[in-house]
Amino acid sequence: MNLVSNIPVLVIIIPLFSAILIPVFGRISRSFGWYISLFATFFSFIISISLLNTVLTTGKISYRLGGWEPPWGIEYLVDYLNGYVLVVVGLIAFIVTVFAKKSVEKEIDADKITPFYSVYMLFITGLMGIIITGDIFNLYVFIEIASLSSYALVAMGRKRAALMASYNYLILGTIAATFILLGIGYLYMVTGTLNMADLSRRLPALYNSKVVLTAFAFFTVGISLKLALFPLHIWMPNAYTFSPSVVSAIMASTATKYGAYILIRIMFSVFTLDFDIRVIPFNEILVFLSSVAIIAGSVIALAQTNLRRMLAYSSVGQIGYIVLGAAIANQLAMTGGLIHILNHALMKGTLFLVAGSILYMTGIEEISDLNGMGRKMPLTMAAFTIGALSMIGFPLTVGFVSKWYLALGALDAGMWPLVLVIIISSLLTAVYFGRIIERIYFRDSIGAGEDSNQIIGQSGQSEAPMSMVLPTLILAGLCIVFGIAAFFPVSIAAKAANMLLGGG
Amino acid sequence: MKEHIVVRTVCSILIPFIQLFALYVVANGESSPGGGFQGGVILGASIILYAIVFGMKSGRKRVSERLSDLLISAGVLIYAGVGLLAIFAGGAYLEYGALPLGTKKLASHLGIYGIEIGVAITVAAVMITIFFETARHEDD
């Protein structure tokens, strides 16, 4: 038995097995679904940490699925970049699963709880697979696993609008997946290989080929759709607003991250910087698009009255930051973009968990009903405040770290207008979170929402149950921990950035 | 279609052969056209044919919802389980050659059989489930 050498595949096998076992054990008792999910996400998280640790000490890990050699067989390759993203996804998946128990019991029909956890674990399997695989077709398969399960998850929302949101997401997601598949097909046509490392060796000779350019165009549009980059974001706000709280939390903090990961992987690992900058002015296009995304996301978020919809539009802007870091493509900005993958997952995770807790306790979804919540749910609202400050980019929080590196990178590249973009967006963020914080702490709750139940009416505190408050507070705490002790994630992100930019 | 005696008789004669053919396709998938997916579809189709001719209720009596749900999981479990067994036997995930089943070649053969059987079970069960779920309203 050599489980240790098989660790890279276990990170997928464990959630996959749990996704299959949940329907079987769920027949015995509904509570098994949550326990198995918790167990599986915990072990995936531990394994992803150990993978990252191995990568940091000994370098890349390559795993041959089925024992077939890489250019022919499927290879799982863990390097600085995906080792790091794996830990981010593993952490969020575990914490959100802890949170899920109560929230799912409340928001999902009793007979749908078992299928929910099964599909949820399938989604995690897909995420882990996307990140760890070194084979571009295998990547597509995992994208489909993650996407199909996320359509089902979104559709499980309480309101009927969830079905429409899921349907829109299904159509656009399928278009995106088809485009990615076409891109893969074109690359395979000219190179005859599907292994990413092999592709990056063979492609430079073909950079002026029209087929490769077409493939790249398909990849860009397909991935941007998955990523919800600004003009292609329209599926996202509805999907996040109407899905169950747990789903919006896990999707907002991981699903868009895998999009960002694929974009960075394709741009810098399959293609090279040489292609992105010299062959076509791709980076300039992306810098422009992501700047527009950053500003537009923040402006539209200002106009929202629904809490989760506002958070979704704020995600549109935040995704812009990650893409901006990749598009500027120098060491500092790339580090900033990569570190924002972790940071945004932490703060958006916190904020969506808070939204889930509020929904669980009071049924409130509208921002205007949040008056006086600071007194009713002090711990949850403290977490919200930390998350909000972090989104604004307040010093000592994670948001500041990523914006700092992005601004430095922009200056380094001589693109000083981008600093202006970052500052304007931070100010807008301050406005749209500021008005909520003002409601939470400085206004009395006169007209609480119609949905609010008796607990609120009895005045005084009505904090969410511990199993919901604790994960929220842990995520909020991490926003501060990694804001102060930023050197640790930054050092990993810097190594990954160095690797991607051809520093070896 | 319960009143059509010709259809009923022909189907009750044909269905066993359809299922036998499904097993044949599954068993030959590793060396000739066919395989778990195709065999599973044929197997599922035989049950669907039965339900169309003899009615949904008697169809569900043959393959209850509980059974088809269980089979969906069981098939994938067999697939993933064979892969995991390979790890326990000292190989990589899904490295059939490492299974302790005689020679490496024989082990590969049997390993792929295991996978094909798993695929066939899941595909058949999913086909059946999709049919019954989409046809449910007409029957109620």
XYZ file of C-alpha atoms in Angstrom:
644
model
C 0.000 0.000 0.000
C 1.506 3.279 -1.065
C -1.051 5.908 -0.237
C 1.612 8.562 0.145
C 2.722 8.437 -3.492
C -0.944 8.482 -4.513
C -1.793 11.636 -2.601
C -2.358 13.819 -5.708
C -5.173 11.604 -6.919
C -6.722 11.196 -3.462
C -7.602 14.878 -3.399
C -10.154 14.061 -6.127
C -11.001 10.479 -5.181
C -12.148 11.342 -1.662
C -14.809 13.877 -2.678
C -15.783 11.666 -5.636
C -16.300 8.638 -3.416
C -18.278 10.671 -0.924
C -20.501 11.987 -3.739
C -21.341 8.382 -4.627
C -21.688 7.138 -1.054
C -23.990 9.940 0.103
C -27.053 8.725 -1.863
C -26.472 5.183 -0.549
C -26.079 6.142 3.109
C -28.625 8.937 2.756
C -31.265 6.212 2.492
C -30.443 5.211 6.060
C -30.441 8.690 7.531
C -30.464 12.193 6.058
C -27.827 13.411 8.471
C -25.186 11.175 6.851
C -24.944 13.541 3.881
C -23.472 16.310 5.948
C -21.154 14.077 7.974
C -19.692 12.436 4.877
C -19.246 15.826 3.184
C -17.548 17.234 6.259
C -15.221 14.249 6.474
C -14.375 14.383 2.775
C -13.756 18.130 2.587
C -11.648 17.958 5.742
C -9.399 15.278 4.277
C -9.194 17.054 0.927
C -8.102 20.169 2.760
C -5.441 18.298 4.772
C -4.182 16.587 1.616
C -4.019 19.851 -0.299
C -1.928 21.357 2.508
C 0.435 18.403 2.422
C 0.680 18.708 -1.380
C 1.550 22.387 -1.133
C 4.084 21.571 1.569
C 5.723 18.934 -0.636
C 5.821 21.329 -3.581
C 7.431 24.043 -1.450
C 10.138 21.712 -0.165
C 10.857 19.407 -3.112
C 9.346 21.047 -6.212
C 6.776 19.867 -8.729
C 4.827 16.669 -8.156
C 3.812 14.673 -11.194
C 1.312 11.836 -10.926
C 0.578 9.383 -13.715
C -3.032 8.295 -13.745
C -3.273 4.590 -14.464
C 0.502 4.404 -14.695
C 0.576 5.781 -18.256
C 3.457 8.052 -19.157
C 2.629 11.788 -19.442
C 2.409 12.819 -23.094
C 0.000 9.915 -23.714
C -1.624 9.303 -20.363
C -3.299 11.821 -18.088
C -0.865 13.590 -15.820
C -1.703 15.333 -12.567
C 0.831 18.045 -12.015
C 1.099 20.061 -8.829
C 3.304 23.164 -8.897
C 3.425 26.416 -6.925
C 0.373 27.809 -8.682
C -2.117 24.988 -8.359
C -0.717 23.761 -5.043
C -1.629 27.180 -3.702
C -5.059 27.358 -5.367
C -5.838 23.826 -4.132
C -5.292 24.913 -0.533
C -7.523 27.962 -1.043
C -10.338 25.854 -2.477
C -9.829 23.113 0.128
C -10.011 25.618 2.976
C -13.139 27.376 1.695
C -14.847 24.068 0.885
C -14.224 22.784 4.414
C -15.377 25.934 6.178
C -18.464 26.327 4.019
C -19.341 22.674 4.665
C -19.196 23.277 8.426
C -21.541 26.203 7.901
C -23.818 24.206 5.602
C -25.527 21.925 8.149
C -28.086 24.340 9.606
C -28.392 26.516 6.554
C -29.152 23.575 4.256
C -31.683 22.157 6.730
C -33.536 25.449 6.586
C -33.264 26.299 2.911
C -33.512 22.925 1.172
C -36.553 20.617 1.257
C -35.958 17.645 3.533
C -36.142 15.066 0.766
C -33.649 17.017 -1.333
C -30.935 17.241 1.332
C -29.249 13.982 0.362
C -29.120 14.814 -3.369
C -27.927 18.302 -2.439
C -24.867 17.009 -0.589
C -24.166 14.474 -3.312
C -24.154 17.157 -6.023
C -22.255 19.504 -3.706
C -19.445 16.981 -3.310
C -19.466 16.381 -7.070
C -18.959 20.127 -7.481
C -15.971 20.010 -5.104
C -14.605 17.014 -7.048
C -14.826 19.061 -10.229
C -13.088 22.058 -8.645
C -10.237 19.973 -7.269
C -9.876 18.172 -10.599
C -9.753 21.392 -12.629
C -6.997 22.696 -10.452
C -4.801 19.621 -10.187
C -4.907 18.214 -13.706
C -2.064 18.723 -16.154
C -3.997 17.450 -19.130
C -6.023 19.958 -21.100
C -8.812 17.570 -22.102
C -9.088 16.251 -18.576
C -9.417 19.909 -17.600
C -12.449 20.209 -19.867
C -14.020 17.097 -18.333
C -13.643 18.513 -14.850
C -14.963 21.919 -15.982
C -18.087 20.095 -17.136
C -18.372 18.152 -13.866
C -18.118 21.360 -11.850
C -20.447 23.298 -14.159
C -23.180 20.685 -14.437
C -23.264 20.212 -10.688
C -23.335 23.958 -10.113
C -26.361 24.349 -12.409
C -28.162 21.798 -10.265
C -27.033 23.492 -7.056
C -28.260 26.920 -8.197
C -31.607 25.443 -9.227
C -32.172 24.189 -5.661
C -32.848 27.743 -4.457
C -36.129 28.433 -2.670
C -37.669 30.881 -5.104
C -38.882 30.026 -8.555
C -36.464 32.608 -9.934
C -33.705 30.154 -9.046
C -34.802 27.952 -11.928
C -34.554 30.833 -14.377
C -31.167 31.852 -12.973
C -29.967 28.280 -13.291
C -31.290 28.051 -16.848
C -29.472 31.217 -17.921
C -26.342 29.954 -16.245
C -26.790 26.604 -17.995
C -27.037 28.194 -21.447
C -24.105 30.561 -21.003
C -22.032 27.958 -19.167
C -22.578 25.471 -21.967
C -21.554 28.040 -24.567
C -18.441 28.709 -22.513
C -17.619 25.015 -22.189
C -18.158 24.495 -25.917
C -15.791 27.352 -26.727
C -13.165 25.882 -24.419
C -13.630 22.484 -26.040
C -13.249 24.024 -29.509
C -10.049 25.714 -28.357
C -8.739 22.380 -27.102
C -9.739 20.767 -30.397
C -7.842 23.339 -32.470
C -4.739 22.973 -30.323
C -4.912 19.203 -30.621
C -5.308 19.543 -34.371
C -2.002 21.352 -34.825
C 0.067 19.784 -32.060
C -1.345 16.286 -31.613
C -0.976 16.461 -27.847
C -3.228 17.225 -24.896
C -0.633 17.400 -22.144
C -0.154 21.006 -21.000
C 3.607 20.780 -20.544
C 3.947 19.089 -23.921
C 1.724 21.755 -25.509
C 3.857 24.569 -24.147
C 6.926 22.922 -25.715
C 5.339 22.458 -29.130
C 3.307 25.644 -29.443
C 6.065 28.298 -29.751
C 6.965 27.039 -33.245
C 3.329 27.506 -34.285
C 2.626 30.907 -32.729
C 1.954 32.553 -36.074
C -0.471 29.871 -37.183
C -4.038 31.049 -37.654
C -5.312 27.863 -36.030
C -3.463 28.612 -32.796
C -4.794 32.169 -32.819
C -8.336 30.855 -33.293
C -7.840 28.401 -30.453
C -6.650 31.195 -28.213
C -9.641 33.349 -29.137
C -12.029 30.527 -28.248
C -10.231 29.954 -24.944
C -10.376 33.636 -24.060
C -14.083 34.041 -24.665
C -14.974 30.690 -23.103
C -12.943 31.237 -19.964
C -14.074 34.863 -19.619
C -17.659 33.621 -19.587
C -16.888 31.073 -16.884
C -14.955 33.720 -15.010
C -17.749 36.316 -15.359
C -15.375 38.953 -16.693
C -17.299 42.194 -17.076
C -19.248 42.172 -20.330
C -19.788 38.413 -19.938
C -20.938 38.466 -16.322
C -24.694 38.545 -16.845
C -25.339 34.986 -15.643
C -23.664 35.589 -12.312
C -25.732 38.070 -10.253
C -28.959 36.061 -10.603
C -27.186 32.768 -9.962
C -25.694 34.116 -6.731
C -28.848 35.904 -5.614
C -31.326 33.044 -5.969
C -29.210 29.997 -5.132
C -29.169 28.575 -1.580
C -26.838 30.572 0.729
C -24.322 27.761 0.974
C -24.117 27.517 -2.801
C -23.651 31.248 -3.290
C -20.913 31.217 -0.631
C -18.980 28.315 -2.169
C -19.484 29.533 -5.733
C -18.563 33.137 -5.066
C -15.378 32.162 -3.291
C -14.249 29.210 -5.428
C -16.093 28.946 -8.747
C -14.878 32.246 -10.134
C -11.415 31.396 -8.795
C -11.197 28.293 -10.901
C -12.047 30.474 -13.888
C -9.183 32.778 -12.957
C -6.928 29.774 -12.449
C -7.752 28.358 -15.901
C -7.168 31.749 -17.524
C -3.764 32.082 -15.874
C -2.906 28.461 -16.663
C -3.779 28.793 -20.342
C -2.174 32.213 -20.705
C 1.116 31.453 -19.033
C 1.577 27.680 -18.816
C 0.103 26.433 -22.090
C 0.860 29.581 -24.039
C 3.707 31.768 -22.892
C 4.154 35.400 -22.053
C 5.906 35.729 -25.392
C 2.649 34.872 -27.184
C 0.428 36.996 -24.965
C 2.473 40.157 -25.466
C 4.415 39.955 -28.710
C 2.213 37.949 -31.061
C -1.066 39.645 -30.223
C -1.648 42.617 -27.908
C -3.645 40.358 -25.643
C -2.417 41.814 -22.389
C -3.469 45.326 -23.363
C -6.957 44.060 -24.192
C -7.195 42.283 -20.842
C -5.874 45.272 -18.904
C -8.569 47.408 -20.497
C -11.345 44.850 -19.934
C -10.405 44.196 -16.328
C -10.202 47.932 -15.559
C -13.672 48.350 -16.988
C -14.797 45.353 -14.909
C -13.358 46.834 -11.725
C -15.114 50.189 -12.169
C -18.357 48.864 -13.669
C -18.745 46.133 -11.030
C -18.408 48.700 -8.259
C -20.758 51.207 -9.894
C -23.495 48.631 -10.510
C -23.067 47.292 -6.971
C -23.876 50.799 -5.715
C -27.337 50.609 -7.243
C -28.338 47.262 -5.741
C -30.947 46.841 -3.032
C -30.560 43.097 -2.506
C -27.617 42.146 -0.292
C -26.501 39.067 -2.193
C -26.955 40.732 -5.574
C -24.790 43.589 -4.399
C -22.115 41.125 -3.282
C -22.338 39.401 -6.671
C -21.735 42.668 -8.540
C -18.911 43.441 -6.188
C -17.469 40.058 -7.255
C -17.563 41.252 -10.855
C -15.244 44.052 -9.815
C -13.025 41.847 -7.677
C -12.547 39.341 -10.507
C -11.270 42.315 -12.469
C -8.450 42.678 -9.916
C -7.305 39.081 -10.379
C -7.372 39.369 -14.171
C -5.664 42.767 -13.972
C -2.778 41.214 -12.044
C -2.384 38.521 -14.659
C -2.716 40.999 -17.528
C -0.075 43.459 -16.322
C 2.165 40.386 -16.194
C 5.102 41.592 -14.159
C 6.320 39.979 -10.968
C 4.620 42.380 -8.547
C 1.246 42.647 -10.271
C 1.095 38.898 -10.873
C 1.800 38.317 -7.177
C -1.001 40.758 -6.389
C -3.420 38.999 -8.726
C -2.585 35.567 -7.355
C -2.756 36.668 -3.738
C -6.150 38.149 -4.521
C -7.377 34.641 -5.365
C -6.918 33.738 -1.689
C -7.914 37.128 -0.347
C -11.080 37.483 -2.347
C -12.082 33.922 -1.459
C -11.665 34.780 2.238
C -13.562 38.058 2.239
C -16.318 37.111 -0.218
C -16.676 33.834 1.670
C -17.127 35.770 4.912
C -19.658 38.158 3.397
C -21.760 35.446 1.765
C -21.733 33.389 4.973
C -22.966 36.482 6.815
C -25.711 36.909 4.211
C -26.570 33.230 4.772
C -26.714 33.685 8.560
C -28.977 36.730 8.236
C -31.250 34.807 5.898
C -31.296 31.861 8.301
C -32.197 33.914 11.373
C -34.486 36.574 9.949
C -35.263 35.828 6.324
C -33.982 39.270 5.366
C -32.484 39.683 1.910
C -32.946 43.399 1.252
C -30.346 45.913 2.370
C -33.044 48.325 3.552
C -34.206 45.775 6.163
C -30.807 45.493 7.797
C -31.359 48.387 10.229
C -30.123 47.684 13.714
C -28.740 44.266 12.907
C -25.542 45.144 14.770
C -27.389 44.793 18.045
C -29.234 41.607 17.138
C -26.368 39.637 15.657
C -23.215 41.278 17.015
C -20.746 38.499 16.132
C -22.058 37.981 12.617
C -22.064 41.716 11.995
C -18.516 42.027 13.309
C -17.504 39.453 10.702
C -19.407 41.456 8.090
C -17.581 44.621 9.064
C -14.195 42.914 8.805
C -15.118 41.495 5.400
C -16.377 44.891 4.244
C -13.254 46.724 5.446
C -11.183 44.142 3.662
C -13.117 44.644 0.441
C -12.456 48.361 0.689
C -8.770 47.615 1.119
C -8.288 48.879 4.657
C -4.703 48.401 5.938
C -4.151 45.306 8.126
C -6.736 43.370 6.133
C -6.130 41.087 3.181
C -7.798 43.464 0.725
C -5.067 46.001 1.342
C -2.282 43.503 0.595
C -3.560 42.579 -2.853
C -4.354 46.167 -3.823
C -0.923 47.259 -2.631
C 0.852 44.678 -4.807
C -1.394 45.424 -7.764
C -0.723 49.163 -7.475
C 3.029 48.577 -7.156
C 2.916 46.292 -10.175
C 0.974 48.870 -12.200
C 3.515 51.572 -11.318
C 6.343 49.201 -12.142
C 4.857 48.656 -15.584
C 4.406 52.403 -16.030
C 0.639 52.107 -16.145
C -0.135 54.744 -13.551
C -3.782 55.278 -14.661
C -4.453 51.817 -13.243
C -3.582 53.095 -9.779
C -6.345 55.620 -10.275
C -8.714 52.806 -11.241
C -7.843 50.919 -8.047
C -8.356 54.024 -5.899
C -11.670 54.968 -7.519
C -12.965 51.447 -7.125
C -11.871 51.347 -3.487
C -13.769 54.569 -2.856
C -16.877 53.190 -4.558
C -16.525 50.007 -2.493
C -16.299 52.150 0.626
C -19.560 53.836 -0.368
C -21.580 50.704 -1.014
C -20.349 48.884 2.052
C -20.403 52.072 4.118
C -24.133 52.541 3.645
C -24.746 48.993 4.911
C -22.471 49.376 7.924
C -24.245 52.631 8.728
C -27.611 50.824 8.677
C -26.333 47.929 10.749
C -24.910 49.970 13.593
C -26.460 53.410 13.592
C -30.108 52.911 12.789
C -32.921 51.430 14.783
C -34.869 48.575 13.352
C -38.269 50.141 12.932
C -39.741 48.334 9.990
C -38.065 44.961 9.964
C -38.843 42.834 6.919
C -42.158 41.052 6.667
C -40.390 37.701 6.641
C -38.646 38.300 9.951
C -39.855 35.762 12.480
C -40.732 36.081 16.129
C -37.193 35.718 17.443
C -36.419 39.212 16.225
C -39.630 40.587 17.670
C -38.598 39.523 21.167
C -35.863 42.209 21.002
C -32.340 41.739 22.187
C -29.838 39.404 20.633
C -30.658 36.624 18.261
C -27.284 35.380 17.133
C -27.107 32.594 14.587
C -26.265 29.105 15.916
C -22.644 28.406 16.787
C -22.126 26.090 13.809
C -22.789 29.095 11.575
C -21.119 31.842 13.561
C -17.868 29.968 14.081
C -16.992 29.327 10.415
C -17.954 32.913 9.576
C -15.712 34.257 12.327
C -12.842 31.958 11.303
C -12.955 33.276 7.739
C -13.201 36.863 9.002
C -10.293 36.159 11.358
C -8.216 34.840 8.476
C -8.913 38.111 6.617
C -7.005 39.850 9.397
C -4.397 37.132 10.016
C -3.310 37.097 6.392
C -3.623 40.877 6.284
C -1.002 41.210 9.018
C 1.078 38.085 8.414
C 0.902 38.623 4.685
C 4.435 37.380 4.065
C 3.417 33.724 4.040
C 0.791 33.688 1.254
C 2.725 36.420 -0.553
C 5.895 34.326 -0.623
C 4.007 31.422 -2.207
C 2.217 33.699 -4.674
C 5.546 35.335 -5.552
C 7.072 31.934 -6.308
C 4.088 31.024 -8.453
C 4.265 34.379 -10.251
C 7.977 33.896 -10.863
C 7.322 30.437 -12.288
C 4.533 31.687 -14.572
C 6.575 34.583 -15.900
C 9.321 32.213 -16.976
C 11.653 32.620 -14.020
C 11.807 28.849 -13.590
C -50.218 -0.635 -25.232
C -51.435 -3.324 -22.883
C -54.214 -4.418 -25.268
C -51.939 -5.161 -28.234
C -51.376 -8.862 -27.902
C -48.900 -9.046 -30.821
C -46.702 -6.326 -29.360
C -46.843 -7.901 -25.907
C -45.953 -11.374 -27.102
C -43.134 -10.213 -29.377
C -41.688 -8.080 -26.606
C -41.797 -10.781 -23.985
C -39.898 -13.047 -26.383
C -37.438 -10.342 -27.452
C -36.560 -8.718 -24.136
C -34.444 -11.616 -22.794
C -32.450 -11.632 -26.042
C -31.994 -7.868 -25.937
C -30.598 -8.217 -22.448
C -28.354 -11.070 -23.480
C -27.080 -8.964 -26.349
C -26.433 -6.130 -23.877
C -24.230 -8.446 -21.819
C -22.451 -9.545 -24.994
C -21.709 -5.929 -25.925
C -20.409 -5.217 -22.419
C -18.204 -8.294 -22.423
C -16.732 -7.560 -25.848
C -16.146 -3.877 -25.337
C -12.510 -4.266 -24.496
C -11.483 -5.954 -27.750
C -14.172 -5.000 -30.294
C -16.732 -2.228 -30.840
C -19.051 -1.907 -27.877
C -18.350 -1.558 -24.207
C -19.892 -0.533 -20.933
C -21.696 2.532 -22.195
C -23.256 0.903 -25.242
C -24.127 -2.262 -23.358
C -25.634 -0.233 -20.551
C -27.793 1.725 -22.994
C -29.100 -1.508 -24.523
C -29.782 -2.957 -21.083
C -31.603 0.209 -20.034
C -33.550 0.255 -23.296
C -34.813 -3.277 -22.649
C -36.365 -2.168 -19.362
C -37.766 0.971 -20.992
C -39.331 -1.177 -23.728
C -40.876 -3.356 -21.035
C -42.333 -0.306 -19.290
C -43.724 1.096 -22.546
C -45.457 -2.154 -23.468
C -46.617 -3.413 -20.086
C -47.224 -0.072 -18.395
C -45.255 2.122 -16.049
C -46.481 0.417 -12.889
C -45.360 -3.067 -13.827
C -42.118 -1.539 -15.110
C -41.465 0.058 -11.743
C -42.336 -3.269 -10.119
C -39.442 -4.900 -11.985
C -36.991 -2.067 -11.285
C -38.092 -0.095 -8.251
C -36.971 3.486 -7.699
C -34.923 2.297 -4.758
C -33.125 -0.297 -6.842
C -32.315 2.019 -9.747
C -31.042 4.708 -7.356
C -28.845 2.147 -5.664
C -27.561 0.836 -9.000
C -26.565 4.341 -10.140
C -24.268 4.614 -7.142
C -23.153 0.983 -7.308
C -21.880 1.259 -10.869
C -19.717 4.304 -10.159
C -18.583 2.658 -6.933
C -17.392 -0.372 -8.873
C -15.519 1.897 -11.271
C -13.914 4.016 -8.574
C -13.418 0.938 -6.376
C -11.378 -0.863 -9.039
C -9.226 2.249 -9.276
C -8.787 2.328 -5.526
C -7.979 -1.403 -5.410
C -5.149 -0.708 -7.844
C -3.761 1.809 -5.358
C -4.005 -0.720 -2.538
C -2.287 -3.258 -4.761
C 0.671 -0.927 -5.091
C -0.003 0.754 -8.433
C -1.290 4.153 -9.468
C -5.023 4.955 -9.541
C -6.701 2.796 -12.212
C -3.428 0.979 -13.006
C -5.121 -2.375 -13.689
C -1.839 -4.163 -14.318
C -0.989 -3.835 -10.644
C -4.060 -5.794 -9.502
C -3.073 -9.178 -7.979
C -4.902 -11.271 -10.596
C -2.300 -13.510 -12.204
C -0.167 -12.002 -14.936
C -0.062 -8.308 -15.653
C -1.891 -8.819 -18.938
C -4.664 -10.854 -17.339
C -5.009 -8.320 -14.539
C -5.396 -5.535 -17.117
C -8.094 -7.554 -18.874
C -10.040 -8.189 -15.701
C -9.573 -4.644 -14.449
C -11.064 -3.228 -17.643
C -13.932 -5.740 -17.370
C -14.632 -4.438 -13.892
C -14.705 -0.874 -15.175
C -16.975 -1.775 -18.104
C -19.404 -3.582 -15.831
C -19.517 -0.571 -13.505
C -20.162 1.783 -16.420
C -22.872 -0.528 -17.807
C -24.722 -0.671 -14.480
C -24.700 3.088 -13.984
C -25.640 3.900 -17.586
C -28.525 1.402 -17.554
C -29.809 2.695 -14.207
C -29.538 6.346 -15.273
C -31.379 5.620 -18.547
C -34.158 3.925 -16.623
C -34.362 6.749 -14.093
C -34.480 9.449 -16.767
C -37.253 7.554 -18.576
C -39.401 7.054 -15.502
C -38.873 10.615 -14.265
C -39.807 12.240 -17.584
C -42.702 9.865 -18.259
C -44.184 10.117 -14.781
C -46.772 12.831 -15.393
C -48.444 11.120 -18.317
C -49.041 8.035 -16.222
C -50.403 9.702 -13.110
